[in-house]
Coordinates of C-alpha atoms (C1' of nucleotides) in Angstrom, one line a residue:
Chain A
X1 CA 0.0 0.0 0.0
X2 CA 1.2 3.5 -0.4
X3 CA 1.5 6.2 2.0
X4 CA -1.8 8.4 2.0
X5 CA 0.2 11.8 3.4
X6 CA 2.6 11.0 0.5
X7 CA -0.4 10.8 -2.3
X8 CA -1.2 13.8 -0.7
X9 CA 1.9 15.8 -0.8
X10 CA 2.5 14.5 -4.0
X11 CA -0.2 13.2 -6.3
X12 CA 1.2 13.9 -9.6
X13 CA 4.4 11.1 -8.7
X14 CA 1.5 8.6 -8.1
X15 CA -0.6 9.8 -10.7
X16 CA 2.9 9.2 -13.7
X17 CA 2.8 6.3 -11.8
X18 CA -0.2 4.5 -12.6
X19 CA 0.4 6.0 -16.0
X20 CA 3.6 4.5 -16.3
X21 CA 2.5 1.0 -15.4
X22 CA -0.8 1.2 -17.1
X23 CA -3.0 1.3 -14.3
X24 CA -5.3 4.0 -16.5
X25 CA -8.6 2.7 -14.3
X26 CA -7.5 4.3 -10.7
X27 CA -9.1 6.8 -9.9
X28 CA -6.6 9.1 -7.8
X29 CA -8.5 11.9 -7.6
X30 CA -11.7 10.3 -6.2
X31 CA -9.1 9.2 -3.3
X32 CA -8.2 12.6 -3.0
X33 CA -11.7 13.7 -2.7
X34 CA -12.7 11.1 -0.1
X35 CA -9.4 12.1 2.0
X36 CA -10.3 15.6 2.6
X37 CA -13.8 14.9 3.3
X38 CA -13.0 12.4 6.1
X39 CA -10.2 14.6 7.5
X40 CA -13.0 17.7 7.9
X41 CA -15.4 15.0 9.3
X42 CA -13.1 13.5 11.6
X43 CA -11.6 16.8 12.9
X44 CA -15.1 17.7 13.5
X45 CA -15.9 14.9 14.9
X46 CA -12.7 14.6 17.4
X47 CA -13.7 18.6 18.8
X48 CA -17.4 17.6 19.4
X49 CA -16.0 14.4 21.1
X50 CA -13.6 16.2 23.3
X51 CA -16.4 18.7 24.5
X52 CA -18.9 15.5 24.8
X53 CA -16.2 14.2 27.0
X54 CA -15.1 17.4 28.6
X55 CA -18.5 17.8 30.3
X56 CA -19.8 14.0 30.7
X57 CA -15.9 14.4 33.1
X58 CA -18.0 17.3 35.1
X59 CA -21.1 16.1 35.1
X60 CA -20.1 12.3 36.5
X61 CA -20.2 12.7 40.1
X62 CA -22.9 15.1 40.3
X63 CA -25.0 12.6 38.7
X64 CA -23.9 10.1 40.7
X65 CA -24.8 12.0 43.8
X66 CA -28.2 12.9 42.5
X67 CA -28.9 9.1 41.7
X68 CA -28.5 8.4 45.4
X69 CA -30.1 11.0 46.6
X70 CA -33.5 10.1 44.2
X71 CA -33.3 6.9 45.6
X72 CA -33.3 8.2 49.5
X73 CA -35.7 10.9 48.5
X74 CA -38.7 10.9 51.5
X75 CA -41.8 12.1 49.0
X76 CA -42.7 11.7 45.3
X77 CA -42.6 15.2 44.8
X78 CA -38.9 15.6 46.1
X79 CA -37.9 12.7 43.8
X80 CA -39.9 14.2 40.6
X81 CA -37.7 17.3 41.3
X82 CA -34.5 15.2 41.5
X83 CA -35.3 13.3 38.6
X84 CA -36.2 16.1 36.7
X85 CA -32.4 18.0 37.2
X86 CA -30.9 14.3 36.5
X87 CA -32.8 14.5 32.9
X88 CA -31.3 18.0 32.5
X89 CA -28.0 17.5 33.5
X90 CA -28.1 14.4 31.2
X91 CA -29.0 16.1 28.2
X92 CA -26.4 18.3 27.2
X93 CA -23.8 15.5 26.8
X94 CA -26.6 13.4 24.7
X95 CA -26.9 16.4 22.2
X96 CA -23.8 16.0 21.6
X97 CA -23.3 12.7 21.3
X98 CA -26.5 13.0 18.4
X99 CA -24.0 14.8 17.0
X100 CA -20.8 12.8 17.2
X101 CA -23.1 10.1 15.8
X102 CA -23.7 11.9 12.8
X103 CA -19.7 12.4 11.6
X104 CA -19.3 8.8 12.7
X105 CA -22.2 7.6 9.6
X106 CA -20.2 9.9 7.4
X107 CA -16.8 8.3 8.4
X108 CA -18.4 4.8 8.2
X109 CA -19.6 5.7 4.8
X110 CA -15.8 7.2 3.7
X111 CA -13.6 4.4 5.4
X112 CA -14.1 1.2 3.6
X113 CA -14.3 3.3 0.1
X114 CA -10.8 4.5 0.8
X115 CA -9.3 1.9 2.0
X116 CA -10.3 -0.3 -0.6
X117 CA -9.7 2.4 -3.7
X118 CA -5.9 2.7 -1.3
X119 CA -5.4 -1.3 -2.1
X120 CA -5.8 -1.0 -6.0
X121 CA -2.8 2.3 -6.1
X122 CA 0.2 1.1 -7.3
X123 CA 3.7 1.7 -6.0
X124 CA 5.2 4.2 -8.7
X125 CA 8.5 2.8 -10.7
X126 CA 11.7 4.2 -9.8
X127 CA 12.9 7.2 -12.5
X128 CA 15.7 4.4 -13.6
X129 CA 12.9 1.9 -14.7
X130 CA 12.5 2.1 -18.2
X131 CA 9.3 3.2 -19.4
X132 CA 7.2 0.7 -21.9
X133 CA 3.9 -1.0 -22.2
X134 CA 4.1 -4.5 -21.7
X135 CA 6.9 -7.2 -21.5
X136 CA 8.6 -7.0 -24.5
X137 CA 9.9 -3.6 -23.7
X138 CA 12.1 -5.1 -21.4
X139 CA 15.7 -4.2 -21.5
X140 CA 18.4 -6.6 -21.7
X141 CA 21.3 -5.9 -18.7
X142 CA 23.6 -8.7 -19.7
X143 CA 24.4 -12.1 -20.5
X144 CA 25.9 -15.2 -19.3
X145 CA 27.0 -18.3 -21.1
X146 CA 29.3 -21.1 -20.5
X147 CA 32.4 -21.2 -22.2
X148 CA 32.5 -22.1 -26.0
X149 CA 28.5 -22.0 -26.0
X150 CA 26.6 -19.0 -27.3
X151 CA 22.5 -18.5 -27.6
X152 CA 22.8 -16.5 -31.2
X153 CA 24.8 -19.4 -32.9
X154 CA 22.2 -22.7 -33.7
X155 CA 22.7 -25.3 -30.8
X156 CA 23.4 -27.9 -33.9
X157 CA 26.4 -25.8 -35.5
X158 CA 28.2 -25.8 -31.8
X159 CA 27.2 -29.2 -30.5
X160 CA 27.1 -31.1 -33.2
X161 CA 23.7 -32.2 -33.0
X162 CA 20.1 -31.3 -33.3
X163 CA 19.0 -30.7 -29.7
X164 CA 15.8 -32.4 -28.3
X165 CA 12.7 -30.7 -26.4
X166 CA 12.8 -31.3 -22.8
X167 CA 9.4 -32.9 -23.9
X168 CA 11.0 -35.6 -25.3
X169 CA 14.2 -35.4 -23.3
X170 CA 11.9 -36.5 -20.1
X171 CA 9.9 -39.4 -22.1
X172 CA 13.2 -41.0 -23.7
X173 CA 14.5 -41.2 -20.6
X174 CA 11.8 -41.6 -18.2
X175 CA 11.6 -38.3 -16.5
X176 CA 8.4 -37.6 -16.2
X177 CA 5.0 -38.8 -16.3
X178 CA 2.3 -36.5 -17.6
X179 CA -0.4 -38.7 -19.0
X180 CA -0.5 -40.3 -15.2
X181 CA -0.1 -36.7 -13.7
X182 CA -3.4 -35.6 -16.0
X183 CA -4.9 -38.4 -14.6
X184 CA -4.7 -37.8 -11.1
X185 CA -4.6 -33.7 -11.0
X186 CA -5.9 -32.9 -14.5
X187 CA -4.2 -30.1 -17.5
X188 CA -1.0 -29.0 -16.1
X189 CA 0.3 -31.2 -14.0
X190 CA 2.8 -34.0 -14.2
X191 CA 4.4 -36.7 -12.2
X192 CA 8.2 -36.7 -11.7
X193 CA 9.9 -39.9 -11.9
X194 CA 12.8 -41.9 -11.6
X195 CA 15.7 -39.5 -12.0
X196 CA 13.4 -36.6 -13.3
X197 CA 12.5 -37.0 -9.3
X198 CA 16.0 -37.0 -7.9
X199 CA 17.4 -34.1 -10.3
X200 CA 14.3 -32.2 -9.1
X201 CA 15.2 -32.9 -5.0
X202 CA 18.7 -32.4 -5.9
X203 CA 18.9 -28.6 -8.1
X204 CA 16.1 -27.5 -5.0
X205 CA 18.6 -28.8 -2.4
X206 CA 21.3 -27.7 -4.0
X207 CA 19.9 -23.9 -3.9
X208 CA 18.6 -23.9 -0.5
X209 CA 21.8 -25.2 1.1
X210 CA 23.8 -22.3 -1.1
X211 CA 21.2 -19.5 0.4
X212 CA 21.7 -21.0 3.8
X213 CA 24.9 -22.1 4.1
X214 CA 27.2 -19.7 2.1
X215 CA 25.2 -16.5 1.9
X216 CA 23.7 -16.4 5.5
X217 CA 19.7 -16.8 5.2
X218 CA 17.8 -18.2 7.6
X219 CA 16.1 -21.5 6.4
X220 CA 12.8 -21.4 7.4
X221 CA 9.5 -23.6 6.4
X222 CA 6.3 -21.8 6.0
X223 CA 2.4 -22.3 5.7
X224 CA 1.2 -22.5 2.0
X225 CA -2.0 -22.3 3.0
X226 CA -3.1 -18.9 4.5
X227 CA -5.6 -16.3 5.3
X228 CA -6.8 -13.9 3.0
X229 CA -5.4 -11.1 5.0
X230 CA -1.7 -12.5 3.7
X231 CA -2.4 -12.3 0.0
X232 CA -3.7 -9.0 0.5
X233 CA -0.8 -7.7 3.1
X234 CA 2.0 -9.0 0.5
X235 CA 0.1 -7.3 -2.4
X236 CA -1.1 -10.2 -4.4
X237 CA -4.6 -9.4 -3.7
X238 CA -7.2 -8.0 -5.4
X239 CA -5.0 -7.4 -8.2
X240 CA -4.0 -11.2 -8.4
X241 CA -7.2 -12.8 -6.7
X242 CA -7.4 -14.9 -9.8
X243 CA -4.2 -16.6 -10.1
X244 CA -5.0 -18.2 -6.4
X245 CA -6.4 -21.4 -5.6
X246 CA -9.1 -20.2 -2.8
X247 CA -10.5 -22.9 -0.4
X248 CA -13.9 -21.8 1.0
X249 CA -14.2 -22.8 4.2
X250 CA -16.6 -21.0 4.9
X251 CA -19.0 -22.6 2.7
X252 CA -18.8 -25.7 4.9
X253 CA -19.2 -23.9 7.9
X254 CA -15.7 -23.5 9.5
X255 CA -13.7 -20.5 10.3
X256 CA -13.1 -18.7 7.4
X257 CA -11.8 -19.2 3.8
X258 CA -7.7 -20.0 3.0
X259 CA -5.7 -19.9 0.0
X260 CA -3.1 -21.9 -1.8
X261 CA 0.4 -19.8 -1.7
X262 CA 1.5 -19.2 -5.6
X263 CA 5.5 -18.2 -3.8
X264 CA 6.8 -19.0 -1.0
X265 CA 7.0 -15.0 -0.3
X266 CA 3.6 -15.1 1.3
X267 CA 4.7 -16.9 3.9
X268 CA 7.9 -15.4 4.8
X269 CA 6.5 -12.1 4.4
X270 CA 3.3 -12.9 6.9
X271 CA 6.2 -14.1 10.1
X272 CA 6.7 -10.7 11.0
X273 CA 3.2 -9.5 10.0
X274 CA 1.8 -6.7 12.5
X275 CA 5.3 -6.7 14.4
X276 CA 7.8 -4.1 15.9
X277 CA 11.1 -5.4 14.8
X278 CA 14.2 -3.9 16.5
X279 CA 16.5 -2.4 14.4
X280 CA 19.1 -4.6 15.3
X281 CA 17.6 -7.8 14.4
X282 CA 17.5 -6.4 10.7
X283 CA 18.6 -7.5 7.6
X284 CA 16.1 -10.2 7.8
X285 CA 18.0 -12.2 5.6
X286 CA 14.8 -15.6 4.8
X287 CA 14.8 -18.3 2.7
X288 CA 12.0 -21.3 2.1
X289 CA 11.2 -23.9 0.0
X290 CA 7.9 -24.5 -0.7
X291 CA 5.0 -25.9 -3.0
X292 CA 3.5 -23.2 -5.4
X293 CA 0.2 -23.2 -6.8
X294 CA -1.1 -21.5 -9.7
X295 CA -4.7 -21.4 -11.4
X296 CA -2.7 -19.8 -14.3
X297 CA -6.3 -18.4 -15.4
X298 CA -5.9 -16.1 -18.7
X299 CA -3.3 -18.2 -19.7
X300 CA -5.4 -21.0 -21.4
X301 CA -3.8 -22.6 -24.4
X302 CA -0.4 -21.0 -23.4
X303 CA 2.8 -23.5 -22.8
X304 CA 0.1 -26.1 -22.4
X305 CA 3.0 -28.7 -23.1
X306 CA 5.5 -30.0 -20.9
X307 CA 7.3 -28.2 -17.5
X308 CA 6.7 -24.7 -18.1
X309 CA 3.6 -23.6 -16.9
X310 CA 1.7 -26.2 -14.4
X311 CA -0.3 -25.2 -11.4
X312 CA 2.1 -27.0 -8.7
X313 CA 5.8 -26.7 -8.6
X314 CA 8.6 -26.4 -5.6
X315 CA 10.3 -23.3 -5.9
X316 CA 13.2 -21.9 -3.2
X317 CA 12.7 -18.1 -2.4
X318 CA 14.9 -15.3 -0.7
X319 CA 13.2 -13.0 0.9
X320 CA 15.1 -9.4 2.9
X321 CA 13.7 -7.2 5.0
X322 CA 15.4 -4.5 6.0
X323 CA 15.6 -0.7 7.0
X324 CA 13.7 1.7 5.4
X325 CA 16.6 2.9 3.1
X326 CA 16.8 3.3 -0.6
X327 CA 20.6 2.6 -0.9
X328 CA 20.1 -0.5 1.5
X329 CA 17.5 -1.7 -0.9
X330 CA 19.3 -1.3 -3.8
X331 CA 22.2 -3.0 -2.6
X332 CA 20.3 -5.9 -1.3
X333 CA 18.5 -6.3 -5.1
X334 CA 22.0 -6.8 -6.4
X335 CA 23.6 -9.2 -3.9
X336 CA 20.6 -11.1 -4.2
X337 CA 20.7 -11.2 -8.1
X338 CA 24.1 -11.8 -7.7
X339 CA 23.1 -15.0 -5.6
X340 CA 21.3 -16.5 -8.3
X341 CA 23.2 -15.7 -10.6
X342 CA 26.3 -17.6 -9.1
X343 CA 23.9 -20.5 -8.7
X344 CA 22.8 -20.3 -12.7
X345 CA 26.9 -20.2 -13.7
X346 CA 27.1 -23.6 -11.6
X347 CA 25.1 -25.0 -13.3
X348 CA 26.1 -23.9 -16.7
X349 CA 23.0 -22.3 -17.6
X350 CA 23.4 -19.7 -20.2
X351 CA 20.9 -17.1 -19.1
X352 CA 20.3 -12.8 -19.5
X353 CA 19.2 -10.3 -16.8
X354 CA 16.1 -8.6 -18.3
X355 CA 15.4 -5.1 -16.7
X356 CA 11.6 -4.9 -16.3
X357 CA 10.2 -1.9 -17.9
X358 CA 6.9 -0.2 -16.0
X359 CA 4.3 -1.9 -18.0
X360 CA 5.7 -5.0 -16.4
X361 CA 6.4 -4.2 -13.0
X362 CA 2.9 -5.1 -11.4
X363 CA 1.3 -2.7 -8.5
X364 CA 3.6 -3.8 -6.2
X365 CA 7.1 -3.5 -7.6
X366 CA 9.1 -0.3 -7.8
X367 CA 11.5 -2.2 -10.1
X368 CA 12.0 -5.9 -11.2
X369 CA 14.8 -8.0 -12.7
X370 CA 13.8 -10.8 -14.3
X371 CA 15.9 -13.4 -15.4
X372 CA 15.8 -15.8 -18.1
X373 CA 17.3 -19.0 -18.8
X374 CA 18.3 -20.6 -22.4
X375 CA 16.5 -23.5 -23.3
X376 CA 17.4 -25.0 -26.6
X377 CA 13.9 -26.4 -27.1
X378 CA 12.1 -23.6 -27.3
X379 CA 11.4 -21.5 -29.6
X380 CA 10.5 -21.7 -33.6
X381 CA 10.8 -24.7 -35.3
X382 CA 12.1 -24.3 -38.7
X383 CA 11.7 -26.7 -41.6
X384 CA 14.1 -29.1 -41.1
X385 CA 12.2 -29.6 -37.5
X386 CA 14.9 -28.2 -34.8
X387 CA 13.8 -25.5 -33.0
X388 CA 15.7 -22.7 -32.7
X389 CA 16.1 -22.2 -28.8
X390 CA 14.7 -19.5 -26.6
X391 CA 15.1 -17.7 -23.2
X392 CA 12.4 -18.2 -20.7
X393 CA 11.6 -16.7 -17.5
X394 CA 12.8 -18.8 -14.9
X395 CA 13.5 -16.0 -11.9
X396 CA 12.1 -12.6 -10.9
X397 CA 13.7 -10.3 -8.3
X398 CA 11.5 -7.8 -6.5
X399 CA 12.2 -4.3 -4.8
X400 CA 9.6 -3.2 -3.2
X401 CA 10.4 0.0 -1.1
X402 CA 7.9 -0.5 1.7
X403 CA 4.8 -1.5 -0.2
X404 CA 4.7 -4.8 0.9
X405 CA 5.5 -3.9 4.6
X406 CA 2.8 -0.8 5.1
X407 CA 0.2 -3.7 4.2
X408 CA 1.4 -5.9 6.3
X409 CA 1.7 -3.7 8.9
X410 CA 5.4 -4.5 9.6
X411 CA 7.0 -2.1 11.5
X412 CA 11.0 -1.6 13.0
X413 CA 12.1 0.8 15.8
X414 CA 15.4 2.5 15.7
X415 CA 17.3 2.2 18.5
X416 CA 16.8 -0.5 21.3
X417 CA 14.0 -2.3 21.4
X418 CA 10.7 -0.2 22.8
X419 CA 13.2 2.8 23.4
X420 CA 12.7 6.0 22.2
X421 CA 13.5 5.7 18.7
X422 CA 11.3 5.9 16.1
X423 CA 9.3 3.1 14.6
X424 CA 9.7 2.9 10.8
X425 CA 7.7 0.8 8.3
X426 CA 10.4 -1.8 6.7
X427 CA 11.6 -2.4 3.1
X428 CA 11.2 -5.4 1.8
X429 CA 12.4 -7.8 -1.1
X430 CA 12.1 -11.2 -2.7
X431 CA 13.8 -13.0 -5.3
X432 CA 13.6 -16.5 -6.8
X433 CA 16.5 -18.4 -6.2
X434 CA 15.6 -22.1 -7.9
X435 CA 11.9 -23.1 -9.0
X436 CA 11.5 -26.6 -9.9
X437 CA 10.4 -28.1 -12.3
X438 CA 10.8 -25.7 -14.5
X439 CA 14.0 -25.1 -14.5
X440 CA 15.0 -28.5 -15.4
X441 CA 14.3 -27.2 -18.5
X442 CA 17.2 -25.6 -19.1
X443 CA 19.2 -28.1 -17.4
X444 CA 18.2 -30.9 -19.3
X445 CA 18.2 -29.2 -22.4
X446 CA 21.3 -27.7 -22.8
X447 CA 23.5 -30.7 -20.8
X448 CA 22.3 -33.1 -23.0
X449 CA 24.7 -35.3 -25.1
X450 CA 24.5 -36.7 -28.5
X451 CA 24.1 -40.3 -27.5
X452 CA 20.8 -39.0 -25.9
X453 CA 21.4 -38.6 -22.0
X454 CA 22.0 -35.7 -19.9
X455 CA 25.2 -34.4 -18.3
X456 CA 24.5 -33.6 -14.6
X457 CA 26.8 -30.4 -13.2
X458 CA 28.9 -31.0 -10.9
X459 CA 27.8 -29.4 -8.0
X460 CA 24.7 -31.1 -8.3
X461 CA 26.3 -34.7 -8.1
X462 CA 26.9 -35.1 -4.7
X463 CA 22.5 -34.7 -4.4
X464 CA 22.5 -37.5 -7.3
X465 CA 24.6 -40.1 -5.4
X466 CA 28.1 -38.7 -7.4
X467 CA 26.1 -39.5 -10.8
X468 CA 27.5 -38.0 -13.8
X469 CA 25.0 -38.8 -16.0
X470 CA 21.0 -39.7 -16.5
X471 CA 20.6 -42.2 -19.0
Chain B
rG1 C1' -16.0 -33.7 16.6
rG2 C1' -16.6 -33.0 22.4
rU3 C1' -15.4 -30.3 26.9
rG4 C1' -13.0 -26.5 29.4
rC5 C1' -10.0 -22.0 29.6
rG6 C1' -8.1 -17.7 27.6
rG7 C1' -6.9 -13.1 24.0
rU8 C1' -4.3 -6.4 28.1
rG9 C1' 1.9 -2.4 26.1
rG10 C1' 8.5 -5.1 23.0
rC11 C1' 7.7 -9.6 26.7
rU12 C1' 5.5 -11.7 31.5
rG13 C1' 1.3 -10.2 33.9
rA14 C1' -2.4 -7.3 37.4
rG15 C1' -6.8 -5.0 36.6
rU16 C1' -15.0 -6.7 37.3
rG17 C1' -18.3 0.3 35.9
rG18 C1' -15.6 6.7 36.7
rC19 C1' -9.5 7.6 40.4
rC20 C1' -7.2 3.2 33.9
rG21 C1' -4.0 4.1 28.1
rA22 C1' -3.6 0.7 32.1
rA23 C1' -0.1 -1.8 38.5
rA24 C1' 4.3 -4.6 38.9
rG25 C1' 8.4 -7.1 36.9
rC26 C1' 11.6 -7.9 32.7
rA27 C1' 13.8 -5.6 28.4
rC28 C1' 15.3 -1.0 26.5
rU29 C1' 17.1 4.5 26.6
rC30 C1' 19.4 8.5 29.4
rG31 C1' 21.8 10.0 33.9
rA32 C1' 24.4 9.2 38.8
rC33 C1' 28.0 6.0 41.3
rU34 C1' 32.7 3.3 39.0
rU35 C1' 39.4 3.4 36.2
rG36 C1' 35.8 0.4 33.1
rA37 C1' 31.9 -3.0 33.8
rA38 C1' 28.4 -5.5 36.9
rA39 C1' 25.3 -4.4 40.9
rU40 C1' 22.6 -0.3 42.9
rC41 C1' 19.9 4.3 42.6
rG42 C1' 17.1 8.3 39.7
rA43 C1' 14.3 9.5 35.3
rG44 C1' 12.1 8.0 30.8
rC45 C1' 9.7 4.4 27.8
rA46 C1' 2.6 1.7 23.7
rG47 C1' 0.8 2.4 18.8
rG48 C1' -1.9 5.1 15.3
rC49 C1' -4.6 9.2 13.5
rC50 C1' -6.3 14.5 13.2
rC51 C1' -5.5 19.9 13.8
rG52 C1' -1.1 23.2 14.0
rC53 C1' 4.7 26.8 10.7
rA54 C1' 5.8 25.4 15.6
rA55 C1' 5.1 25.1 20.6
rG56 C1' 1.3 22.3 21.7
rG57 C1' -3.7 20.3 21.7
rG58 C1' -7.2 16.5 20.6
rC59 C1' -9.3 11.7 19.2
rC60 C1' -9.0 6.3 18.7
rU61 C1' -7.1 1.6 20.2
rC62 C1' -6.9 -3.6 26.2
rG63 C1' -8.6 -9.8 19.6
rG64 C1' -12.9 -7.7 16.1
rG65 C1' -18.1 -5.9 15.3
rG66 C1' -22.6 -4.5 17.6
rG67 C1' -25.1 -3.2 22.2
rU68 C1' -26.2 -1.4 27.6
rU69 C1' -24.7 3.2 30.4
rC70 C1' -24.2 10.1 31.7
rG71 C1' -19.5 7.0 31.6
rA72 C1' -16.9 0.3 29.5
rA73 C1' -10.4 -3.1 29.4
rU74 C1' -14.3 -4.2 33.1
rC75 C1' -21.5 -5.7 31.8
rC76 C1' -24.4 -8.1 27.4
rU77 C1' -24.2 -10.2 22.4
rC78 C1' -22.2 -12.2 17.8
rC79 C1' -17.7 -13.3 15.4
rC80 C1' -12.4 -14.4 14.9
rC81 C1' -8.1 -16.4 17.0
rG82 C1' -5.2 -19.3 20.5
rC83 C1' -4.3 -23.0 24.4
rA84 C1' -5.4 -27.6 27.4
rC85 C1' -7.7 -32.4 27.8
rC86 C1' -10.6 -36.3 25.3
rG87 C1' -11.9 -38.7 20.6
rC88 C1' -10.1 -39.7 15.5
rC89 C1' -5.7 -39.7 12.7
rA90 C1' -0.7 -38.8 8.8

RNA sequence: GGUGCGGUGGCUGAGUGGCCGAAAGCACUCGACUUGAAAUCGAGCAGGCCCGCAAGGGCCUCGGGGGUUCGAAUCCUCCCCGCACCGCCA
């Protein structure tokens, strides 16, 4: 969510903003409206309060008094006479209160309108971001291949041989199941098997281990099923309400409806949900690994084949969370690029760093790198039947500023904890480090050999039982 | 699924109608003492919002909504969440 006293100081930055990203149907100026019209209603409502509260102060133990002394009173007349100052005394405060009552309907009217219109504003790119429309005005950062390979050359003219899909990489060898895996979960899903299984336990392990081990995260498992309030505190919701698998509850009469985690970000990001974090506890440096889920609605008919796009997947995910600080945040978006990246070069995966124009970033991102693998596979087929290879998204690396954190509620205080410093609303970041399956795809794609099986990297061995090859 | 108990500040925990935004302890901050530290002593210390150039003032919040009352952390009501035991069970 963004900062209503910075809409207000600045409207035009949000306003370029939703341009930018192409959110042309929020309507900033309505907000504005409804922002100044609860401010005058509240501020009228607080003085009238105070005086209702001022007197009722005054009032108290004379009515008190006169309660006990109508209920001592010797003769009716003496106690109509009481009563009838108790009435009196107790009507000035109840005029008032008529009144409070009135601003309140007005601020119960305003409230939920604004907060819901807040939900929908979009965090405003960074000046840096390139501006463009949709994904293909991304801008390429760099590249990385392994040496004596390169994308732009055919994969035949360097290999020596016309490289297979990972379609029919997995079926030759027995990777994967997906007849059996419609059966059981219907379109877009699959069944691992064999050592399609153990390459897919072993590239996950392999990536959690690095996060944890040689860069310092904190390992931590996490709930993929959650409350509403999470999707909408780490900014998937409404924008995203679509894309989640939403288990109604309700409907059968228990507590109250959950949904199915696309990321393992939801869950990291909802540990410190609603909390005061000292300052010295931060970075939060997190990493899971958890199941994804995925409706993939609007993307019918899109990578219906193979690995790509299916509704479940493993995926391990770095989160930060740190101080509010632009520089900090920056710096934490590159180490934690550079993470994956380091990972992608072990396992020789020729890959690019796309910078996300606007049109791409989302509501919630200020900027986005994405990053894209090589698969051979992919791609046009020409006439002779090999397809020409293409890159495909297999990480995405977040800045946020503290979008994510204002939902949430996610507060740090400077200084010691509940000292006198300042409380602060956190920045926060995620960033893929490994989803599986899909990136198999690239991994069994470019390692494969002419005689048809697949080179395993080395640092993935020692997860294979010191296997050097599958098939 | 059954029964019982509970939800108060960063934490523990007192508080059953006004003296309570809230005792006490811990933690934390500052100061004194000390060569330094510990211990001790003194002071401070919830969050949010609104008005205001500021100084300052005000309002809201004791899980959430609604209600009773001149007045609610405290009483009533509905909901949410958590814990314990029993049953079932990976």
């Amino acid at each position: 969510m963004i900062d209503l006293k910075s809409l207000r100081e600045n409207p035009q930055r949000y306003k370029d903003g939703c341009l930018k990203k192409g959110f042309t149907a929020i309507d900033l100026d309505r907000i504005l409206r409804l922002d100044e019209q609860r401010r005058k209603a509240l501020t009228e409502m607080e003085s009238l309060r105070a005086e209702q509260k001022r007197i009722e102060k005054d009032l108290g133990p004379q009515i008190g008094k006169l309660q006990g002394a109508i209920k001592k009173a010797a003769g009716d007349d003496e106690r109509a006479t009481l009563t009838a100052e108790l009435d009196a005394m107790k009507a000035r405060p109840a005029a008032l209160k008529a009144q409070v009552t009135s601003f309140e309907q007005v601020l119960q009217e305003i409230d939920p309108q604004l907060h819901a219109l807040l939900l929908e504003v979009p965090l405003p790119p960074d000046a840096d971001v390139p501006v463009g429309a949709s994904a293909d005005d991304n801008v390429e950062i760099r590249r990385w291949n392994p040496p004596g390979f390169d994308p732009a050359k055919s994969f035949e003219a360097q290999r020596g041989f016309r490289p297979k899909s990972h379609i029919e990489i997995v079926r030759d060898l027995g990777l994967a199941d997906f007849e059996r895996g419609v059966k059981i979960g219907g379109t877009r899903h699959y069944v691992l098997t064999g050592d399609g299984m153990r390459l897919h336990q072993a590239v996950l392990r392999y990536a959690f281990d690095t996060m944890a081990n040689a860069h310092g995260f904190t390992p931590v498992s996490v709930p993929v099923i959650v409350r509403e309030e999470m999707m909408v505190g780490t900014g998937f919701f409404p924008a995203g309400r679509e894309q989640a698998y939403h288990i109604e509850e309700s409907k059968r009469g228990g507590g109250h409806d959950m949904f199915l985690t696309g990321t393992g970000e939801v869950g990291l990001m909802g540990l410190y949900q609603g909390e005061i974090i000292d300052e010295s506890r931060l970075p939060l440096k997190l990493v899971t690994l958890s199941t994804c889920f995925r409706r993939e609605a609007g993307a019918a008919g899109k990578d219906t084949a193979g690995l790509y796009r299916i509704h479940q997947f493993d995926k391990v995910e770095q989160v930060v969370i740190c101080r509010a600080d632009e520089q900090e945040s920056r710096r934490w978006h590159k180490d934690m690029i550079g993470f994956v990246e380091s990972i992608l070069r072990s396992l020789e995966i020729p890959h690019r760093l796309l910078q996300c124009c606007t049109g791409d970033l989302g509501p919630k991102n200020a900027d986005m790198i994405d990053i894209e693998s090589w698969m051979p596979g992919r791609g046009e087929v020409d006439a002779s039947g090999a397809p020409s290879g293409a890159y495909g998204e297999t990480h995405s690396a977040s800045r946020l500023y503290d979008y994510q954190c204002r939902r949430l509620n996610m507060r740090y205080r400077a200084g010691g904890d509940s000292g006198k410093g300042e409380t602060h609303v956190c920045h926060s970041l995620n960033n893929t480090v490994i989803a599986s399956p899909r990136v198999l795809i690239p991994l069994l794609e470019n390692h494969q050999t002419r005689d048809g099986r697949v080179r395993i990297p080395e640092v993935l061995r020692p997860a294979m039982n010191g296997q050097e090859f599958i098939g």
